[in-house]
PDB file of C-alpha atoms in Angstrom:
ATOM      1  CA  UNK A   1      20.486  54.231-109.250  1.00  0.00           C
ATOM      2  CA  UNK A   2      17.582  53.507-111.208  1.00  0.00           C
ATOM      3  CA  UNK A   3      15.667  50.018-112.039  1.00  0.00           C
ATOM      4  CA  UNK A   4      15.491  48.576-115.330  1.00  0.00           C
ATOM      5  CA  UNK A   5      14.206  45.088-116.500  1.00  0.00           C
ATOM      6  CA  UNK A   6      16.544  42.693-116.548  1.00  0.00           C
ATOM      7  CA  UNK A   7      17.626  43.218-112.508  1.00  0.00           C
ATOM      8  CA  UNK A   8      13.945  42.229-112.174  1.00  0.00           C
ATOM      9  CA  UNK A   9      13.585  39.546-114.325  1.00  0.00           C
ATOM     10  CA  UNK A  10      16.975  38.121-112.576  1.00  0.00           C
ATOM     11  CA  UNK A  11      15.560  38.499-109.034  1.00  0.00           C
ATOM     12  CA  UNK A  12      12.086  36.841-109.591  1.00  0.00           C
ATOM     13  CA  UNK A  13      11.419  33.940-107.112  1.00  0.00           C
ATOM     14  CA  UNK A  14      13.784  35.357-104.922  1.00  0.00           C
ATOM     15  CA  UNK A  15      13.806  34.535-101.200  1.00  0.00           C
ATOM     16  CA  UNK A  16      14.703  36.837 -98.417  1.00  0.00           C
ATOM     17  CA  UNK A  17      15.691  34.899 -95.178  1.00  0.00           C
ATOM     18  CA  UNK A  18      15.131  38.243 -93.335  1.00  0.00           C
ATOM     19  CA  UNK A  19      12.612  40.163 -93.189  1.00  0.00           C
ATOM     20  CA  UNK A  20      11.438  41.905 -90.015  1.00  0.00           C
ATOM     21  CA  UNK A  21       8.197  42.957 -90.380  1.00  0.00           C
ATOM     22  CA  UNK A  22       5.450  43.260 -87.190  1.00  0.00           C
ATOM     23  CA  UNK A  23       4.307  42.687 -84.983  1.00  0.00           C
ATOM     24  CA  UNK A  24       7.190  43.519 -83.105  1.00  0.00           C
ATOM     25  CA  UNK A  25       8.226  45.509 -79.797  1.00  0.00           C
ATOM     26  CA  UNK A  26      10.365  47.790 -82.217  1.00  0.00           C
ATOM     27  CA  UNK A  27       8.436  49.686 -84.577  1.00  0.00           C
ATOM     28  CA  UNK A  28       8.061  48.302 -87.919  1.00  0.00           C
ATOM     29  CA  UNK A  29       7.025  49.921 -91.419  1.00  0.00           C
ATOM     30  CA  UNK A  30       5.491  46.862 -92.206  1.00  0.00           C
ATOM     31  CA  UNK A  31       3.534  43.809 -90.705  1.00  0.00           C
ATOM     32  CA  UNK A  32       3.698  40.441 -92.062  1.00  0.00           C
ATOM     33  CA  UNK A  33       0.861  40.710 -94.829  1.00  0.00           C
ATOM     34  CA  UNK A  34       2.012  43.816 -96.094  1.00  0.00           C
ATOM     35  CA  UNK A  35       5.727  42.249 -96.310  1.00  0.00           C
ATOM     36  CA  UNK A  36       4.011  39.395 -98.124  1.00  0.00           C
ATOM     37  CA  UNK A  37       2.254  41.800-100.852  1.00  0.00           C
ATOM     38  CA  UNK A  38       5.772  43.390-101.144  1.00  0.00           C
ATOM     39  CA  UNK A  39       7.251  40.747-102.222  1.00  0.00           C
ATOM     40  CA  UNK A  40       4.803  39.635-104.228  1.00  0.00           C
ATOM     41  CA  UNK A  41       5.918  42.375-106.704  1.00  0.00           C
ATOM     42  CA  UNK A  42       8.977  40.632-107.227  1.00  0.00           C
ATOM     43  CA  UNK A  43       7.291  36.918-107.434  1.00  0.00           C
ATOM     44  CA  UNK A  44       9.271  36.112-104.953  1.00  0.00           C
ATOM     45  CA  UNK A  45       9.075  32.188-103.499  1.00  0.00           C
ATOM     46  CA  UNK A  46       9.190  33.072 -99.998  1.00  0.00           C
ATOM     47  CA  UNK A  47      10.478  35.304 -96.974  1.00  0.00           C
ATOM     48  CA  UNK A  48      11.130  34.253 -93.611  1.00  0.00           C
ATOM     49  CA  UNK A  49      10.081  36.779 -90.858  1.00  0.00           C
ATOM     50  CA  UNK A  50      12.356  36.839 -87.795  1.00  0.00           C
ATOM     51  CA  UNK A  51      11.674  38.708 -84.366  1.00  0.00           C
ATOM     52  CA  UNK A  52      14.486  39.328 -81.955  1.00  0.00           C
ATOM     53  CA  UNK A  53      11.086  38.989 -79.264  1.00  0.00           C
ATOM     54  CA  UNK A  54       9.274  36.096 -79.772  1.00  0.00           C
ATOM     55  CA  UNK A  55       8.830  33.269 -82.293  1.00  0.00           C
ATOM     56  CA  UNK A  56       6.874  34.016 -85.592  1.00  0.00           C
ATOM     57  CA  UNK A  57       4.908  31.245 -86.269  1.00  0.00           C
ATOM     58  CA  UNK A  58       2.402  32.248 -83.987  1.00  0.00           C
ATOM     59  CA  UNK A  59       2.124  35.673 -85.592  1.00  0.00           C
ATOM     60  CA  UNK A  60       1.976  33.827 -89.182  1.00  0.00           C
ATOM     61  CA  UNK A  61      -1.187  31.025 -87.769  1.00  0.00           C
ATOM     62  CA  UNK A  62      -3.665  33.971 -86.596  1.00  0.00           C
ATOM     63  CA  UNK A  63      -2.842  35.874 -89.959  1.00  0.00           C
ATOM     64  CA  UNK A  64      -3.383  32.750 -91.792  1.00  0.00           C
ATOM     65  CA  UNK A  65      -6.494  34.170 -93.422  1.00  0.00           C
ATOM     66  CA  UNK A  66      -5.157  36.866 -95.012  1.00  0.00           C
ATOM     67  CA  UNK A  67      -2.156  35.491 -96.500  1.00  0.00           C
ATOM     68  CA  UNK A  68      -3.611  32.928 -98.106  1.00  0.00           C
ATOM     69  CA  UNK A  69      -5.020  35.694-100.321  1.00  0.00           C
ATOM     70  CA  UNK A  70      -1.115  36.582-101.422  1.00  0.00           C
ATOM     71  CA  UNK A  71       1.188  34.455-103.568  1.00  0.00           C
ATOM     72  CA  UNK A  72       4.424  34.815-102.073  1.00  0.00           C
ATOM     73  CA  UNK A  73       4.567  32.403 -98.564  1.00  0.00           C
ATOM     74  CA  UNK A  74       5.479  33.268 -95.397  1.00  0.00           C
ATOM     75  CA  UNK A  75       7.549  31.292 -92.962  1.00  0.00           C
ATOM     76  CA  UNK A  76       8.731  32.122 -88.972  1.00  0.00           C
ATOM     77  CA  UNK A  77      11.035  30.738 -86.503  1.00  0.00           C
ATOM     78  CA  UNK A  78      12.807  31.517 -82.831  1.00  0.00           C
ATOM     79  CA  UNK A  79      15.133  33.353 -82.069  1.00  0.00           C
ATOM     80  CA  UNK A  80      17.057  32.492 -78.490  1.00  0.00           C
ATOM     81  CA  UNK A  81      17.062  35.590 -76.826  1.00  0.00           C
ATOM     82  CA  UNK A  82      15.999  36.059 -73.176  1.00  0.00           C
ATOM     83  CA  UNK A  83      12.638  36.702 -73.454  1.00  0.00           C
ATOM     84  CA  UNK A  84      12.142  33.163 -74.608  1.00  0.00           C
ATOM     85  CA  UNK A  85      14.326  31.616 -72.065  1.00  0.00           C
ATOM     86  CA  UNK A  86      17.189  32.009 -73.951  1.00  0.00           C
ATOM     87  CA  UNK A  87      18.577  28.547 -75.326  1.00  0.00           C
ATOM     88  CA  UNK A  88      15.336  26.861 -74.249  1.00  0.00           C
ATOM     89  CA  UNK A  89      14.830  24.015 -76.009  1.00  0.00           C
ATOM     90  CA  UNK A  90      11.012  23.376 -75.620  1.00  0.00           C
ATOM     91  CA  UNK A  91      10.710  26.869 -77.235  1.00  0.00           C
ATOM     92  CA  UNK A  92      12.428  25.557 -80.314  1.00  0.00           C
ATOM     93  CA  UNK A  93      10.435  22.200 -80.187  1.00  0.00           C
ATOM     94  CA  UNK A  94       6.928  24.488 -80.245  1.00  0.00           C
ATOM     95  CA  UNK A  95       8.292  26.516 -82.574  1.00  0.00           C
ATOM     96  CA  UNK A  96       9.391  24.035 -85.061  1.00  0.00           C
ATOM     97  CA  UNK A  97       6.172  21.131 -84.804  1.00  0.00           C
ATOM     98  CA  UNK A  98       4.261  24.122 -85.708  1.00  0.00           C
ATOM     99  CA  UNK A  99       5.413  24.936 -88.866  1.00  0.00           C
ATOM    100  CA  UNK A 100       8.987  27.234 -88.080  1.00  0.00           C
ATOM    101  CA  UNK A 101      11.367  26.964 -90.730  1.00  0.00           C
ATOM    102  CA  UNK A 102      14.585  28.742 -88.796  1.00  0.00           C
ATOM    103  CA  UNK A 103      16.094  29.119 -84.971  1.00  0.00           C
ATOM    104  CA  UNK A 104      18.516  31.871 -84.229  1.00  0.00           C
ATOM    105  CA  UNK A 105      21.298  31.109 -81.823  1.00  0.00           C
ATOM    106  CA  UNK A 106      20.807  34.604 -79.780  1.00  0.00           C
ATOM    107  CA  UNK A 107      20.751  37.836 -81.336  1.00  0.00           C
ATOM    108  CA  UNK A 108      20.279  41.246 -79.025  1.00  0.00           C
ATOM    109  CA  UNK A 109      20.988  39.149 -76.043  1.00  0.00           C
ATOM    110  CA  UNK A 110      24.528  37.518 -77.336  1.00  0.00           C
ATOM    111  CA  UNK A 111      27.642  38.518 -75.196  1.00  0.00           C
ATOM    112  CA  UNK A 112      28.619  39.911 -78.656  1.00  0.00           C
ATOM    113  CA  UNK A 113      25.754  42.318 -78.790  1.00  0.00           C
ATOM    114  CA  UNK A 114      25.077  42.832 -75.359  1.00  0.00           C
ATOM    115  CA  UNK A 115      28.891  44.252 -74.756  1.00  0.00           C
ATOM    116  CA  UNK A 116      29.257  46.193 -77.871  1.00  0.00           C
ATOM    117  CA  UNK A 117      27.174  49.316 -79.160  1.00  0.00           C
ATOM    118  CA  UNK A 118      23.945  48.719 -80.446  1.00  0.00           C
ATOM    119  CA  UNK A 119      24.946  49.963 -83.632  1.00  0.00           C
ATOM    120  CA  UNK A 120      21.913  52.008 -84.370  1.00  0.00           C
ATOM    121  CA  UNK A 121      19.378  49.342 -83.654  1.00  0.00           C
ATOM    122  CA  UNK A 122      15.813  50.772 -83.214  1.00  0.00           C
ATOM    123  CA  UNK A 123      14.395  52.000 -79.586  1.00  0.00           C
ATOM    124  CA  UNK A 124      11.598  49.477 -78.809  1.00  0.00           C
ATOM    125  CA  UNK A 125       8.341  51.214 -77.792  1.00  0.00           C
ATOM    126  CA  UNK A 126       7.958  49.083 -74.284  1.00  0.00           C
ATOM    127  CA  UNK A 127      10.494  48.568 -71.792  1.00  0.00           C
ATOM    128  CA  UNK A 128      12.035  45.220 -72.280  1.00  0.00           C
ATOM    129  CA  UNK A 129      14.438  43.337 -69.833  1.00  0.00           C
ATOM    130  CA  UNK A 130      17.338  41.453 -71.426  1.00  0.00           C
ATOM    131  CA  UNK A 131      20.107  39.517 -69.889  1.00  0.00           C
ATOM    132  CA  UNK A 132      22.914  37.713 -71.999  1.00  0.00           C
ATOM    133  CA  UNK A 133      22.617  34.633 -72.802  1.00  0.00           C
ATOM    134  CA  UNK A 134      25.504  32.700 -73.577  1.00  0.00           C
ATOM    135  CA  UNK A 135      26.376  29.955 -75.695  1.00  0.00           C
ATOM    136  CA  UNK A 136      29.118  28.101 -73.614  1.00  0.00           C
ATOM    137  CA  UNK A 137      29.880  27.658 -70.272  1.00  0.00           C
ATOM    138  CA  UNK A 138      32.639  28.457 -68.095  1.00  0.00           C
ATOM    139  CA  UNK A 139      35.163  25.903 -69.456  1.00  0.00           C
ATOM    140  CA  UNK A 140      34.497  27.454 -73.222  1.00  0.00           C
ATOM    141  CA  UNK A 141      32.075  24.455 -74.665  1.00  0.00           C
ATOM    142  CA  UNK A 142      29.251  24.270 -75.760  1.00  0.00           C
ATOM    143  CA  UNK A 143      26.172  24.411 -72.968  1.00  0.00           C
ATOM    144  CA  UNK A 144      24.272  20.924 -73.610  1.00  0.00           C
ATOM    145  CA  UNK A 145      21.056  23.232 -74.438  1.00  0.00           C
ATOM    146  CA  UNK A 146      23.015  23.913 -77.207  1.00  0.00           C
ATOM    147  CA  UNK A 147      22.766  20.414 -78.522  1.00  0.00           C
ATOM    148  CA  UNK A 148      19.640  19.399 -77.630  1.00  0.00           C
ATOM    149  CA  UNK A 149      19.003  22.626 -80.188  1.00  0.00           C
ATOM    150  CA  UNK A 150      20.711  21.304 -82.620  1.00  0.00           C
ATOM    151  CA  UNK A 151      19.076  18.259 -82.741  1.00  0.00           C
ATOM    152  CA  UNK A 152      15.557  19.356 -82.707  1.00  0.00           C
ATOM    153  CA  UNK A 153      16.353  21.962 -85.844  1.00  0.00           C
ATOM    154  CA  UNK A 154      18.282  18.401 -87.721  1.00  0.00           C
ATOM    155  CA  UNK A 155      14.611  16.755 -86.683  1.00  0.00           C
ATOM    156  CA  UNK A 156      12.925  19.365 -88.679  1.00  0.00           C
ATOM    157  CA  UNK A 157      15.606  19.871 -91.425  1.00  0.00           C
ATOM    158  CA  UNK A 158      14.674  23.220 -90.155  1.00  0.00           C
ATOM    159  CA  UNK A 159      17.995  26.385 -91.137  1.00  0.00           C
ATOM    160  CA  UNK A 160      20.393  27.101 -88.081  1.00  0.00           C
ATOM    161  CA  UNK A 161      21.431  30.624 -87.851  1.00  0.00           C
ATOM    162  CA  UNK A 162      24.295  31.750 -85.571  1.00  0.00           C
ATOM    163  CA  UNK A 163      22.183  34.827 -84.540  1.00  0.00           C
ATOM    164  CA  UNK A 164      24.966  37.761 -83.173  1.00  0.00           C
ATOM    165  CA  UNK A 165      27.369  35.747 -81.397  1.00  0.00           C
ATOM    166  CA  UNK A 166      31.536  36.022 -82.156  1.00  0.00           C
ATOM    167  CA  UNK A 167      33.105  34.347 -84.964  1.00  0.00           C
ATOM    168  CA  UNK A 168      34.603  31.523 -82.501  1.00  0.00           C
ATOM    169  CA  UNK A 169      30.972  30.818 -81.547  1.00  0.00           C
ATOM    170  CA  UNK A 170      29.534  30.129 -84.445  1.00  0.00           C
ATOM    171  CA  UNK A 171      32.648  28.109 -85.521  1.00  0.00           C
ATOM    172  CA  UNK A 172      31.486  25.825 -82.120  1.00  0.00           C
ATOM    173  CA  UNK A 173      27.906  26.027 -83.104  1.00  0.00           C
ATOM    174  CA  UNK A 174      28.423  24.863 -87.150  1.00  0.00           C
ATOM    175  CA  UNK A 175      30.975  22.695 -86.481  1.00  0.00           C
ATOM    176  CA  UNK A 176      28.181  20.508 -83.549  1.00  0.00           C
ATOM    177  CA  UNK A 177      25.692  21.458 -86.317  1.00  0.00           C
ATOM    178  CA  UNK A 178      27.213  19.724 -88.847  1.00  0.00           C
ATOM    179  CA  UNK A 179      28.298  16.516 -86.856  1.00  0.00           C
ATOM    180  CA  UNK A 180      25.114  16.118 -86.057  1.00  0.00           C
ATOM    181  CA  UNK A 181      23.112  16.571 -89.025  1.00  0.00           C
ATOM    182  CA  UNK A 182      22.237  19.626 -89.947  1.00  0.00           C
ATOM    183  CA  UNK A 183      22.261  20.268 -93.786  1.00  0.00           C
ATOM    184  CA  UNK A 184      21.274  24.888 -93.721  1.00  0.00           C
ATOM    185  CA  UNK A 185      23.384  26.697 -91.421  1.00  0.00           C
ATOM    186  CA  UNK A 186      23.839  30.578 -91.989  1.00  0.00           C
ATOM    187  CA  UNK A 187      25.623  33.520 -90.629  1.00  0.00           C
ATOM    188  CA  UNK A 188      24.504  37.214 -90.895  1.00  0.00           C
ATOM    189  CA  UNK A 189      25.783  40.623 -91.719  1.00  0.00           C
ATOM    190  CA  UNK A 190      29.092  39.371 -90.936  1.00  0.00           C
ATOM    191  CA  UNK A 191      30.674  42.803 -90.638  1.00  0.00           C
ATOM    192  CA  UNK A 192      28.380  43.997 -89.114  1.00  0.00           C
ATOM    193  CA  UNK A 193      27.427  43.409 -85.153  1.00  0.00           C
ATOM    194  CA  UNK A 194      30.038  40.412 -85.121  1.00  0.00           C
ATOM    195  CA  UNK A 195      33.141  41.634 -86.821  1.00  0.00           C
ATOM    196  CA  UNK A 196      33.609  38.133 -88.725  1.00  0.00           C
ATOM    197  CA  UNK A 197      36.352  38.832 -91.766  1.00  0.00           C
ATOM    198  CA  UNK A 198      36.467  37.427 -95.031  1.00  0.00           C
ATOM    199  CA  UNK A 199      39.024  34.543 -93.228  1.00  0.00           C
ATOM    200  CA  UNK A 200      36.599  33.439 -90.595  1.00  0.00           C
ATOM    201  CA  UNK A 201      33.696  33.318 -92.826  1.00  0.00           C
ATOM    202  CA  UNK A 202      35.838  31.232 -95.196  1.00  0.00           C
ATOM    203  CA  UNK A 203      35.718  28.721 -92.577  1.00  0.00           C
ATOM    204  CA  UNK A 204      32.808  29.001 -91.743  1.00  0.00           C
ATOM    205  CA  UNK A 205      31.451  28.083 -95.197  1.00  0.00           C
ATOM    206  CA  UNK A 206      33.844  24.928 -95.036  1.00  0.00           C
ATOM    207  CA  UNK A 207      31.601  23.828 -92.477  1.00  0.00           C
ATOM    208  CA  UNK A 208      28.846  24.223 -94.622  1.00  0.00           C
ATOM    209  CA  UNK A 209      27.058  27.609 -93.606  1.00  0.00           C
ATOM    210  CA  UNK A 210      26.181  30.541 -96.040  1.00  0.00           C
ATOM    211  CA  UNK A 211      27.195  33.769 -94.996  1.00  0.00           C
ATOM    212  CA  UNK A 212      24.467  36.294 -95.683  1.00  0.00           C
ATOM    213  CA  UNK A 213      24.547  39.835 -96.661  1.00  0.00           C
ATOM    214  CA  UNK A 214      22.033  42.724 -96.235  1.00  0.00           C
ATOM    215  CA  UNK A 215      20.363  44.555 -99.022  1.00  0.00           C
ATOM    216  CA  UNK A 216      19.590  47.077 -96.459  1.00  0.00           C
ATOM    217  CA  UNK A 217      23.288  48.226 -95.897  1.00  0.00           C
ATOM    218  CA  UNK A 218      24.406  48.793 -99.242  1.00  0.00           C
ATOM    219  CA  UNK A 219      20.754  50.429-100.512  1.00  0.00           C
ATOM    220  CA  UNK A 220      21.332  54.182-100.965  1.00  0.00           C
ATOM    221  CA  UNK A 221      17.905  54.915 -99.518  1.00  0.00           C
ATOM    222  CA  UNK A 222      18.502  51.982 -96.299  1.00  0.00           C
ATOM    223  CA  UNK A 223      20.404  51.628 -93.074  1.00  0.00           C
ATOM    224  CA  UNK A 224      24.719  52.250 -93.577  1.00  0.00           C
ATOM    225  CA  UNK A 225      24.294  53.095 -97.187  1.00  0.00           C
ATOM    226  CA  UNK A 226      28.040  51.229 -97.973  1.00  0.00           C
ATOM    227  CA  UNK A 227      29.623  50.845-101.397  1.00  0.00           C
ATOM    228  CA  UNK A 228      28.041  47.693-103.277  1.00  0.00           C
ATOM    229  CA  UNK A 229      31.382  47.745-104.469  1.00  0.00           C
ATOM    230  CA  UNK A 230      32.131  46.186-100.993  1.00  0.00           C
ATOM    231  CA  UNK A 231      29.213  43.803-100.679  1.00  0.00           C
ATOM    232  CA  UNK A 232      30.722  42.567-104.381  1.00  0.00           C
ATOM    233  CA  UNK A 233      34.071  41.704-103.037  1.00  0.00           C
ATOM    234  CA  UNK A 234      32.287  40.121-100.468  1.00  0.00           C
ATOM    235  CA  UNK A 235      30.749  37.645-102.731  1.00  0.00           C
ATOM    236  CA  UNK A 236      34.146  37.260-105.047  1.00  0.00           C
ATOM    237  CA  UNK A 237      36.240  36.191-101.811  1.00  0.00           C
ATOM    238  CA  UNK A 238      33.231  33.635-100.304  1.00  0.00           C
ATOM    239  CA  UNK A 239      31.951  33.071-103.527  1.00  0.00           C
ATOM    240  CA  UNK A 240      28.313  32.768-104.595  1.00  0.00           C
ATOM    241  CA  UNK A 241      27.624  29.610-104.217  1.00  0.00           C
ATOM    242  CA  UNK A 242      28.441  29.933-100.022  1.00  0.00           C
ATOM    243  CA  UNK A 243      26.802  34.107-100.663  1.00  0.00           C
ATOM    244  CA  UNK A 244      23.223  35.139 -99.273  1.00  0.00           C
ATOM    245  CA  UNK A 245      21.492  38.103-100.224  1.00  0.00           C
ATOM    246  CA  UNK A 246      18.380  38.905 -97.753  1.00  0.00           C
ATOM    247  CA  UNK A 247      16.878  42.523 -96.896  1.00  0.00           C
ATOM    248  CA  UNK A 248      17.251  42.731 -93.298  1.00  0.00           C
ATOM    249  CA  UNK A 249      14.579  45.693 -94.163  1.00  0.00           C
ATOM    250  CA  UNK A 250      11.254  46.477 -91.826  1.00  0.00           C
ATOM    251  CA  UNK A 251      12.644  48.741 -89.305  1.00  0.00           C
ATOM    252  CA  UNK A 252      10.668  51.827 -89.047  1.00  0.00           C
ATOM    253  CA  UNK A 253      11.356  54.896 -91.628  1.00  0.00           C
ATOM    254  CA  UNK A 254      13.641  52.536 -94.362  1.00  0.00           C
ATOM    255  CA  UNK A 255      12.718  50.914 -97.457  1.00  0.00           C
ATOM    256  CA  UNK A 256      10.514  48.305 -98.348  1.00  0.00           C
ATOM    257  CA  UNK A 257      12.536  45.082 -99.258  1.00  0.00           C
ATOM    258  CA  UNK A 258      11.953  44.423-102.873  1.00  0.00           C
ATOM    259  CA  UNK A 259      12.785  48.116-103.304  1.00  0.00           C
ATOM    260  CA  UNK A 260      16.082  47.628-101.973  1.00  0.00           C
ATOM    261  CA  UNK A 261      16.569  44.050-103.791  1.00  0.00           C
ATOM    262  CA  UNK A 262      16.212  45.806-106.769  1.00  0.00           C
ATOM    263  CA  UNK A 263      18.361  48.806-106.507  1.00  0.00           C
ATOM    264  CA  UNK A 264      21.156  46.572-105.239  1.00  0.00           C
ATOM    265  CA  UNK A 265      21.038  44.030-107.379  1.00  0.00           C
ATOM    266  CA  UNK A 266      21.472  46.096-110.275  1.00  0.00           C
ATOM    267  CA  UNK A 267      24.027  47.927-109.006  1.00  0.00           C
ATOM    268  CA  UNK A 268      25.876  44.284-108.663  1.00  0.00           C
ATOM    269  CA  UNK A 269      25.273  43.239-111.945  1.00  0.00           C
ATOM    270  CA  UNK A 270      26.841  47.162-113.182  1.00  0.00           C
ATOM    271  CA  UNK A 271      29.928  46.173-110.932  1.00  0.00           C
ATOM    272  CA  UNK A 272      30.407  42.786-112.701  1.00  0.00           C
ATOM    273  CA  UNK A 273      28.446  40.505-110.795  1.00  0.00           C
ATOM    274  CA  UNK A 274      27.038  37.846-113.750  1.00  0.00           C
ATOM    275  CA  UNK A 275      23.153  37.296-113.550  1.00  0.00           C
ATOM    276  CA  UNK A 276      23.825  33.643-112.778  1.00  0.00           C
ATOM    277  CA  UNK A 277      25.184  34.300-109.563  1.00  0.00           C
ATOM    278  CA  UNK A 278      23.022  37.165-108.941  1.00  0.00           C
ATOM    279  CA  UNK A 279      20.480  34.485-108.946  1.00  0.00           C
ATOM    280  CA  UNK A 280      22.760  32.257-107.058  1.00  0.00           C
ATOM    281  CA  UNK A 281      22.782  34.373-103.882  1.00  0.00           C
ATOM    282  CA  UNK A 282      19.242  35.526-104.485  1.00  0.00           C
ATOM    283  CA  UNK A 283      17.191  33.038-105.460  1.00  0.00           C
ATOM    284  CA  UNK A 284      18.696  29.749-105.284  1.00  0.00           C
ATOM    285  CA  UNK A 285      20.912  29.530-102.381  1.00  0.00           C
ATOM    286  CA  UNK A 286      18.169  31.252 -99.780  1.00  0.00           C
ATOM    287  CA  UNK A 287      15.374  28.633-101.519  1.00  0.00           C
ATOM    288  CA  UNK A 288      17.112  26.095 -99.992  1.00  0.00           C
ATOM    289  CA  UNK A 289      18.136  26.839 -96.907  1.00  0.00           C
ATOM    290  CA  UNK A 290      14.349  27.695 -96.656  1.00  0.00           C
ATOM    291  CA  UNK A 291      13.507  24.909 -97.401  1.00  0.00           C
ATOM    292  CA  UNK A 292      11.767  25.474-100.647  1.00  0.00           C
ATOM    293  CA  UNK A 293      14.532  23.020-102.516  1.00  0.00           C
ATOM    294  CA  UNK A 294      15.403  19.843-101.052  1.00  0.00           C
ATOM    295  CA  UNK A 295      18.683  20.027-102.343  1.00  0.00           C
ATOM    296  CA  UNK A 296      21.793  22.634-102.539  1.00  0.00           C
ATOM    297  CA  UNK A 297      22.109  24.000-106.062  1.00  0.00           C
ATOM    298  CA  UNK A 298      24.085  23.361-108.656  1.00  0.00           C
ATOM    299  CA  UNK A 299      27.532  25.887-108.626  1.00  0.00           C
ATOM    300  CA  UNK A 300      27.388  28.238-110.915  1.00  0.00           C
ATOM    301  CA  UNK A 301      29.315  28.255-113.350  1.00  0.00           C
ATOM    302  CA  UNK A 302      33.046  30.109-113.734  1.00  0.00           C
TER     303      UNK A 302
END
């Protein structure tokens, strides 16, 4: 696949929601400034950098310095794995008063994860302890950290991501998310890790989260290297205006994200995809649950 102009034109002020760049236990290709500089190529409005490890923001304040010299922002969060304290609520209250702009339910240290393969995830270069860390208790509800979560990311208007846990979970989670006030929820790579199908995602989005999909998978040069062709039937069962596109790119060895935006997204607009809702999933969508618009946008039209 090759780039050509318009794809680019079409994907400028993208946003990619994540972006794992270092530092980070796992090797990386990339640290933060140099994902910044990447995307910079693509004018892109922002990218949010996620660590299964620890929370970003930190990472973000000592580079401050340097990428202030680079036009595209940078924004962190939490994610609630173990070696935060799992659903630990003063994590997420640091995290967020200090400028985080996401919290991830947990990730490598979900039930979900934790008893399935690791589907090729990358070897960290330290020993690490984990421990899963779930989201309900014994009696199948909700754990009350849970809440007291969810109302500290509602305080910030901050984006609630259901991290790796099942389907049923995240139904629990965006369901108490959206009784109690939170306006960005989002669920990732939902066949992948978490085995959500079109059907469950459907509800899902009736609840008012985006399901988000990987540039990574479907680049010819990145991670599973599927058919586009899948990634658009994705999008023509959710719909656009529910679709995220992000990179989930940084791992050592694979491609740098706007690299991968670009071959994808032109591949999606040769399958059909119209450059409205290329820039729906893209662009718009991701700038708000960032953050970056106050507002959801528009639907596209069609």
């Amino acid at each position: 696949m090759t780039t050509t102009a318009p794809v680019v034109e079409v994907l400028h002020g993208a946003v990619d929601l994540h972006c794992h760049s270092g530092p980070n236990p796992f090797a990386r290709e990339f640290d933060h400034v140099e994902a910044a500089r990447d995307a910079e190529r693509l004018g892109m409005r922002g990218i949010l950098v996620k660590s299964h490890h620890h929370n970003t923001v930190m990472d973000l304040l000592a580079m401050k310095r340097e990428l202030s010299e680079v036009s595209t922002p940078v924004f962190g969060g939490i994610a609630l794995n173990a070696q935060v304290g799992g659903i630990n609520p003063y994590a997420v209250a640091m995290s967020l008063r200090m400028g985080g702009r996401a919290v991830w339910f947990p990730t490598f240290s979900s039930r979900c994860h934790c008893e399935n393969d690791h589907h090729g995830f990358p070897e960290s270069d330290v020993e690490i302890p984990n421990r899963i860390i779930d989201v309900t208790g014994d009696d199948g509800k909700l754990i009350d950290e849970v809440y007291d979560v969810i109302d500290l990311i509602v305080e910030s208007d901050a984006l609630l991501s259901a991290g790796h846990v099942k389907p049923a979970e995240a139904h629990a989670i965006f369901t108490a998310g959206r009784e109690r006030g939170v306006r960005r929820m989002i669920i990732s790579h939902p066949n992948f890790v978490i085995d959500a199908d079109p059907g469950q995602c459907a509800e899902l989005a009736e609840l008012g989260a985006y399901i988000e999909h990987e540039v990574g998978m479907y680049d010819p040069m990145g991670f599973r290297k599927w058919d586009p062709a899948l990634l658009l039937e994705w999008i023509r069962k959710i719909g656009p205006d529910r679709t995220v596109l992000s990179s989930d790119l940084g791992q050592r060895g694979r491609p740098m994200p706007v690299d991968a935006f670009r071959r994808v997204g032109e591949e999606l607009l040769a399958l059909g995809l119209g450059e409205d809702e290329l820039r729906q999933v893209a662009c718009r969508n991701p700038a708000f649950l960032l953050g970056l618009d106050a507002e959801r946008p528009d639907p596209v039209a069609g």
